Amino acid sequence: DQQVKQNSPSLSVQEGRISILNCDYTNSMFDYFLWYKKYPAEGPTFLISISSIKDKNEDGRFTVFLNKSAKHLSLHIVPSQPGDSAVYFCAAWDNAGNMLTFGGGTRLMVKP
Amino acid sequence: EAGVAQSPRYKIIEKRQSVAFWCNPISGHATLYWYQQILGQGPKLLIQFQNNGVVDDSQLPKDRFSAERLKGVDSTLKIQPAKLEDSAVYLCASSPSRGYTFGSGTRLTVV
């Protein structure tokens, strides 16, 4: 049973345009959400997070939106750059279990 | 701040052989996690330590996988004997609270 799902395995975007990566979850106990970025041959690196008490968090070109009623979050990258090409993982923090549950990842390709 | 260190970076073994991975977390991080990431999938938790005690190992295939964290610092993850389906990247992460810092991972190929 996948509690965190990223339904798009890949996304291709032109440089300078917006990239939107989506994530859905099922567990109402999740109260903190994170996005990680992973380059080949490297471990995932933290990108941005959002608490369940907020609906938006912004950090430079990256914005995460949370819709609690829909159990949906999204990551917006504006403008997209070729260096953003990587696999992006959505993750949810379960306070009861004190651990992260990850989605399957979305491979973003930003074309010059 | 030094990151999470893992070794080796790559390992190729034959099926039925054994292998061990090592992780040194960020100093002061009490919680340590081992994740398995199969190509095309998200990381899956294998085991979680709090200091040197196991918090969650419900998804660890205990017939072949073992892990320990002596003295609440370094940790080792062992597979014995390895199967072809164990080919994956093994990620170690440590955490002071919410959110992790990951190591670079060990890519295991079982042939």
PDB file of N, CA and C in Angstrom, chain A residues 31-32 34 36 38 40-46 51 87 89 93 95 97-105 107, chain B residues 9-10 31 33 35 37 40-43 45 48 50 55-56 91 95 97-105 107:
ATOM      1  N   ASP A  31       2.241  15.015   8.838  1.00  0.00           N
ATOM      2  CA  ASP A  31       2.069  16.420   9.201  1.00  0.00           C
ATOM      3  C   ASP A  31       3.206  17.312   8.733  1.00  0.00           C
ATOM      4  N   TYR A  32       4.096  16.741   7.943  1.00  0.00           N
ATOM      5  CA  TYR A  32       5.229  17.538   7.464  1.00  0.00           C
ATOM      6  C   TYR A  32       5.686  16.892   6.174  1.00  0.00           C
ATOM      7  N   LEU A  34       8.251  16.989   2.585  1.00  0.00           N
ATOM      8  CA  LEU A  34       9.540  17.445   2.076  1.00  0.00           C
ATOM      9  C   LEU A  34       9.696  17.028   0.624  1.00  0.00           C
ATOM     10  N   TYR A  36      12.871  16.126  -2.017  1.00  0.00           N
ATOM     11  CA  TYR A  36      14.284  15.839  -2.162  1.00  0.00           C
ATOM     12  C   TYR A  36      14.603  15.761  -3.648  1.00  0.00           C
ATOM     13  N   LYS A  38      17.518  14.291  -6.401  1.00  0.00           N
ATOM     14  CA  LYS A  38      18.583  13.285  -6.471  1.00  0.00           C
ATOM     15  C   LYS A  38      19.221  13.288  -7.859  1.00  0.00           C
ATOM     16  N   PRO A  40      22.199  11.416 -10.294  1.00  0.00           N
ATOM     17  CA  PRO A  40      22.785  10.069 -10.390  1.00  0.00           C
ATOM     18  C   PRO A  40      24.036   9.959  -9.524  1.00  0.00           C
ATOM     19  N   ALA A  41      24.198   8.810  -8.909  1.00  0.00           N
ATOM     20  CA  ALA A  41      25.384   8.490  -8.109  1.00  0.00           C
ATOM     21  C   ALA A  41      25.518   9.371  -6.861  1.00  0.00           C
ATOM     22  N   GLU A  42      24.448  10.051  -6.479  1.00  0.00           N
ATOM     23  CA  GLU A  42      24.477  10.831  -5.249  1.00  0.00           C
ATOM     24  C   GLU A  42      23.265  10.472  -4.408  1.00  0.00           C
ATOM     25  N   GLY A  43      23.349  10.735  -3.105  1.00  0.00           N
ATOM     26  CA  GLY A  43      22.187  10.551  -2.255  1.00  0.00           C
ATOM     27  C   GLY A  43      21.203  11.687  -2.448  1.00  0.00           C
ATOM     28  N   PRO A  44      19.939  11.505  -2.064  1.00  0.00           N
ATOM     29  CA  PRO A  44      18.957  12.593  -2.160  1.00  0.00           C
ATOM     30  C   PRO A  44      19.376  13.777  -1.294  1.00  0.00           C
ATOM     31  N   THR A  45      19.145  14.975  -1.785  1.00  0.00           N
ATOM     32  CA  THR A  45      19.433  16.179  -1.005  1.00  0.00           C
ATOM     33  C   THR A  45      18.140  16.944  -0.769  1.00  0.00           C
ATOM     34  N   PHE A  46      18.031  17.482   0.415  1.00  0.00           N
ATOM     35  CA  PHE A  46      16.831  18.215   0.807  1.00  0.00           C
ATOM     36  C   PHE A  46      16.663  19.465  -0.047  1.00  0.00           C
ATOM     37  N   SER A  51       5.050  22.522   6.423  1.00  0.00           N
ATOM     38  CA  SER A  51       4.295  21.969   7.535  1.00  0.00           C
ATOM     39  C   SER A  51       2.826  21.904   7.161  1.00  0.00           C
ATOM     40  N   VAL A  87      16.022  13.549 -10.418  1.00  0.00           N
ATOM     41  CA  VAL A  87      14.836  12.850  -9.913  1.00  0.00           C
ATOM     42  C   VAL A  87      14.389  13.549  -8.637  1.00  0.00           C
ATOM     43  N   PHE A  89      11.926  13.478  -5.323  1.00  0.00           N
ATOM     44  CA  PHE A  89      11.132  12.627  -4.446  1.00  0.00           C
ATOM     45  C   PHE A  89      10.317  13.487  -3.492  1.00  0.00           C
ATOM     46  N   TRP A  93       6.381  13.076   6.517  1.00  0.00           N
ATOM     47  CA  TRP A  93       6.854  12.728   7.861  1.00  0.00           C
ATOM     48  C   TRP A  93       5.694  12.259   8.710  1.00  0.00           C
ATOM     49  N   ASN A  95       4.710  11.602  12.261  1.00  0.00           N
ATOM     50  CA  ASN A  95       5.173  11.933  13.603  1.00  0.00           C
ATOM     51  C   ASN A  95       5.079  10.742  14.549  1.00  0.00           C
ATOM     52  N   GLY A  97       5.537   7.567  13.742  1.00  0.00           N
ATOM     53  CA  GLY A  97       6.623   6.646  13.449  1.00  0.00           C
ATOM     54  C   GLY A  97       7.978   7.298  13.399  1.00  0.00           C
ATOM     55  N   ASN A  98       8.015   8.632  13.430  1.00  0.00           N
ATOM     56  CA  ASN A  98       9.279   9.355  13.402  1.00  0.00           C
ATOM     57  C   ASN A  98      10.143   8.958  12.209  1.00  0.00           C
ATOM     58  N   MET A  99       9.518   8.890  11.030  1.00  0.00           N
ATOM     59  CA  MET A  99      10.274   8.517   9.839  1.00  0.00           C
ATOM     60  C   MET A  99       9.594   9.109   8.609  1.00  0.00           C
ATOM     61  N   LEU A 100      10.356   9.097   7.512  1.00  0.00           N
ATOM     62  CA  LEU A 100       9.856   9.579   6.238  1.00  0.00           C
ATOM     63  C   LEU A 100       9.379   8.424   5.365  1.00  0.00           C
ATOM     64  N   THR A 101       8.266   8.667   4.668  1.00  0.00           N
ATOM     65  CA  THR A 101       7.795   7.753   3.642  1.00  0.00           C
ATOM     66  C   THR A 101       7.926   8.479   2.314  1.00  0.00           C
ATOM     67  N   PHE A 102       8.546   7.806   1.343  1.00  0.00           N
ATOM     68  CA  PHE A 102       8.855   8.440   0.066  1.00  0.00           C
ATOM     69  C   PHE A 102       7.904   8.006  -1.040  1.00  0.00           C
ATOM     70  N   GLY A 103       7.673   8.925  -1.989  1.00  0.00           N
ATOM     71  CA  GLY A 103       7.021   8.570  -3.229  1.00  0.00           C
ATOM     72  C   GLY A 103       8.026   7.919  -4.163  1.00  0.00           C
ATOM     73  N   GLY A 104       7.538   7.468  -5.330  1.00  0.00           N
ATOM     74  CA  GLY A 104       8.392   6.751  -6.259  1.00  0.00           C
ATOM     75  C   GLY A 104       9.324   7.621  -7.076  1.00  0.00           C
ATOM     76  N   GLY A 105       9.136   8.933  -7.020  1.00  0.00           N
ATOM     77  CA  GLY A 105      10.025   9.845  -7.729  1.00  0.00           C
ATOM     78  C   GLY A 105       9.491  10.251  -9.089  1.00  0.00           C
ATOM     79  N   ARG A 107      11.213  11.934 -12.623  1.00  0.00           N
ATOM     80  CA  ARG A 107      12.434  12.378 -13.301  1.00  0.00           C
ATOM     81  C   ARG A 107      12.107  13.619 -14.120  1.00  0.00           C
TER      82      ARG A 107
ATOM     83  N   ARG B   9      31.319   2.911  -2.147  1.00  0.00           N
ATOM     84  CA  ARG B   9      30.389   3.584  -3.058  1.00  0.00           C
ATOM     85  C   ARG B   9      29.747   2.595  -4.012  1.00  0.00           C
ATOM     86  N   TYR B  10      30.505   1.611  -4.408  1.00  0.00           N
ATOM     87  CA  TYR B  10      30.007   0.607  -5.343  1.00  0.00           C
ATOM     88  C   TYR B  10      30.480  -0.768  -4.890  1.00  0.00           C
ATOM     89  N   THR B  31      19.229   9.688  15.478  1.00  0.00           N
ATOM     90  CA  THR B  31      18.451   8.744  14.676  1.00  0.00           C
ATOM     91  C   THR B  31      19.181   8.423  13.383  1.00  0.00           C
ATOM     92  N   TYR B  33      18.964   5.868   9.804  1.00  0.00           N
ATOM     93  CA  TYR B  33      18.076   5.059   8.974  1.00  0.00           C
ATOM     94  C   TYR B  33      18.877   4.404   7.853  1.00  0.00           C
ATOM     95  N   TYR B  35      17.932   2.878   4.095  1.00  0.00           N
ATOM     96  CA  TYR B  35      16.918   2.756   3.068  1.00  0.00           C
ATOM     97  C   TYR B  35      17.465   1.949   1.902  1.00  0.00           C
ATOM     98  N   GLN B  37      16.936   1.650  -2.180  1.00  0.00           N
ATOM     99  CA  GLN B  37      16.278   2.257  -3.326  1.00  0.00           C
ATOM    100  C   GLN B  37      16.560   1.426  -4.575  1.00  0.00           C
ATOM    101  N   GLY B  40      14.208   3.173 -10.219  1.00  0.00           N
ATOM    102  CA  GLY B  40      12.869   3.525 -10.664  1.00  0.00           C
ATOM    103  C   GLY B  40      11.844   3.593  -9.549  1.00  0.00           C
ATOM    104  N   GLN B  41      12.277   3.352  -8.320  1.00  0.00           N
ATOM    105  CA  GLN B  41      11.367   3.404  -7.179  1.00  0.00           C
ATOM    106  C   GLN B  41      11.888   4.398  -6.145  1.00  0.00           C
ATOM    107  N   GLY B  42      11.020   4.761  -5.220  1.00  0.00           N
ATOM    108  CA  GLY B  42      11.446   5.622  -4.135  1.00  0.00           C
ATOM    109  C   GLY B  42      12.163   4.825  -3.060  1.00  0.00           C
ATOM    110  N   PRO B  43      12.918   5.505  -2.208  1.00  0.00           N
ATOM    111  CA  PRO B  43      13.603   4.801  -1.111  1.00  0.00           C
ATOM    112  C   PRO B  43      12.605   4.109  -0.186  1.00  0.00           C
ATOM    113  N   LEU B  45      12.246   2.210   3.551  1.00  0.00           N
ATOM    114  CA  LEU B  45      12.919   2.059   4.838  1.00  0.00           C
ATOM    115  C   LEU B  45      13.185   0.599   5.162  1.00  0.00           C
ATOM    116  N   GLN B  48      15.393   1.535  11.301  1.00  0.00           N
ATOM    117  CA  GLN B  48      15.584   2.825  11.957  1.00  0.00           C
ATOM    118  C   GLN B  48      16.162   2.587  13.342  1.00  0.00           C
ATOM    119  N   GLN B  50      17.456   4.485  16.983  1.00  0.00           N
ATOM    120  CA  GLN B  50      17.502   5.648  17.851  1.00  0.00           C
ATOM    121  C   GLN B  50      18.633   5.368  18.831  1.00  0.00           C
ATOM    122  N   VAL B  55      14.349   1.006  16.414  1.00  0.00           N
ATOM    123  CA  VAL B  55      13.001   1.549  16.574  1.00  0.00           C
ATOM    124  C   VAL B  55      12.023   0.823  15.658  1.00  0.00           C
ATOM    125  N   ASP B  56      12.463   0.572  14.416  1.00  0.00           N
ATOM    126  CA  ASP B  56      11.578  -0.048  13.427  1.00  0.00           C
ATOM    127  C   ASP B  56      12.421  -0.881  12.472  1.00  0.00           C
ATOM    128  N   LEU B  91      20.947   3.473   1.012  1.00  0.00           N
ATOM    129  CA  LEU B  91      21.141   4.823   1.515  1.00  0.00           C
ATOM    130  C   LEU B  91      21.093   4.830   3.034  1.00  0.00           C
ATOM    131  N   SER B  95      19.296  11.960  11.296  1.00  0.00           N
ATOM    132  CA  SER B  95      18.332  13.016  11.534  1.00  0.00           C
ATOM    133  C   SER B  95      18.363  13.475  12.984  1.00  0.00           C
ATOM    134  N   SER B  97      15.885  15.652  13.861  1.00  0.00           N
ATOM    135  CA  SER B  97      14.439  15.835  14.080  1.00  0.00           C
ATOM    136  C   SER B  97      13.723  15.489  12.789  1.00  0.00           C
ATOM    137  N   ARG B  98      12.887  16.392  12.304  1.00  0.00           N
ATOM    138  CA  ARG B  98      12.159  16.097  11.078  1.00  0.00           C
ATOM    139  C   ARG B  98      13.028  16.318   9.860  1.00  0.00           C
ATOM    140  N   GLY B  99      13.036  15.364   8.967  1.00  0.00           N
ATOM    141  CA  GLY B  99      13.858  15.503   7.775  1.00  0.00           C
ATOM    142  C   GLY B  99      15.212  14.859   7.972  1.00  0.00           C
ATOM    143  N   TYR B 100      15.772  14.418   6.887  1.00  0.00           N
ATOM    144  CA  TYR B 100      17.028  13.675   6.973  1.00  0.00           C
ATOM    145  C   TYR B 100      18.133  14.368   6.201  1.00  0.00           C
ATOM    146  N   THR B 101      19.357  13.927   6.496  1.00  0.00           N
ATOM    147  CA  THR B 101      20.494  14.153   5.620  1.00  0.00           C
ATOM    148  C   THR B 101      20.958  12.785   5.151  1.00  0.00           C
ATOM    149  N   PHE B 102      21.042  12.614   3.859  1.00  0.00           N
ATOM    150  CA  PHE B 102      21.432  11.335   3.294  1.00  0.00           C
ATOM    151  C   PHE B 102      22.915  11.296   2.972  1.00  0.00           C
ATOM    152  N   GLY B 103      23.460  10.076   3.039  1.00  0.00           N
ATOM    153  CA  GLY B 103      24.770   9.847   2.471  1.00  0.00           C
ATOM    154  C   GLY B 103      24.654   9.635   0.973  1.00  0.00           C
ATOM    155  N   SER B 104      25.783   9.423   0.321  1.00  0.00           N
ATOM    156  CA  SER B 104      25.788   9.256  -1.133  1.00  0.00           C
ATOM    157  C   SER B 104      25.294   7.887  -1.573  1.00  0.00           C
ATOM    158  N   GLY B 105      25.224   6.963  -0.631  1.00  0.00           N
ATOM    159  CA  GLY B 105      24.697   5.651  -0.955  1.00  0.00           C
ATOM    160  C   GLY B 105      25.763   4.668  -1.412  1.00  0.00           C
ATOM    161  N   ARG B 107      25.967   1.599  -4.160  1.00  0.00           N
ATOM    162  CA  ARG B 107      25.263   0.905  -5.241  1.00  0.00           C
ATOM    163  C   ARG B 107      25.718  -0.538  -5.270  1.00  0.00           C
TER     164      ARG B 107
END
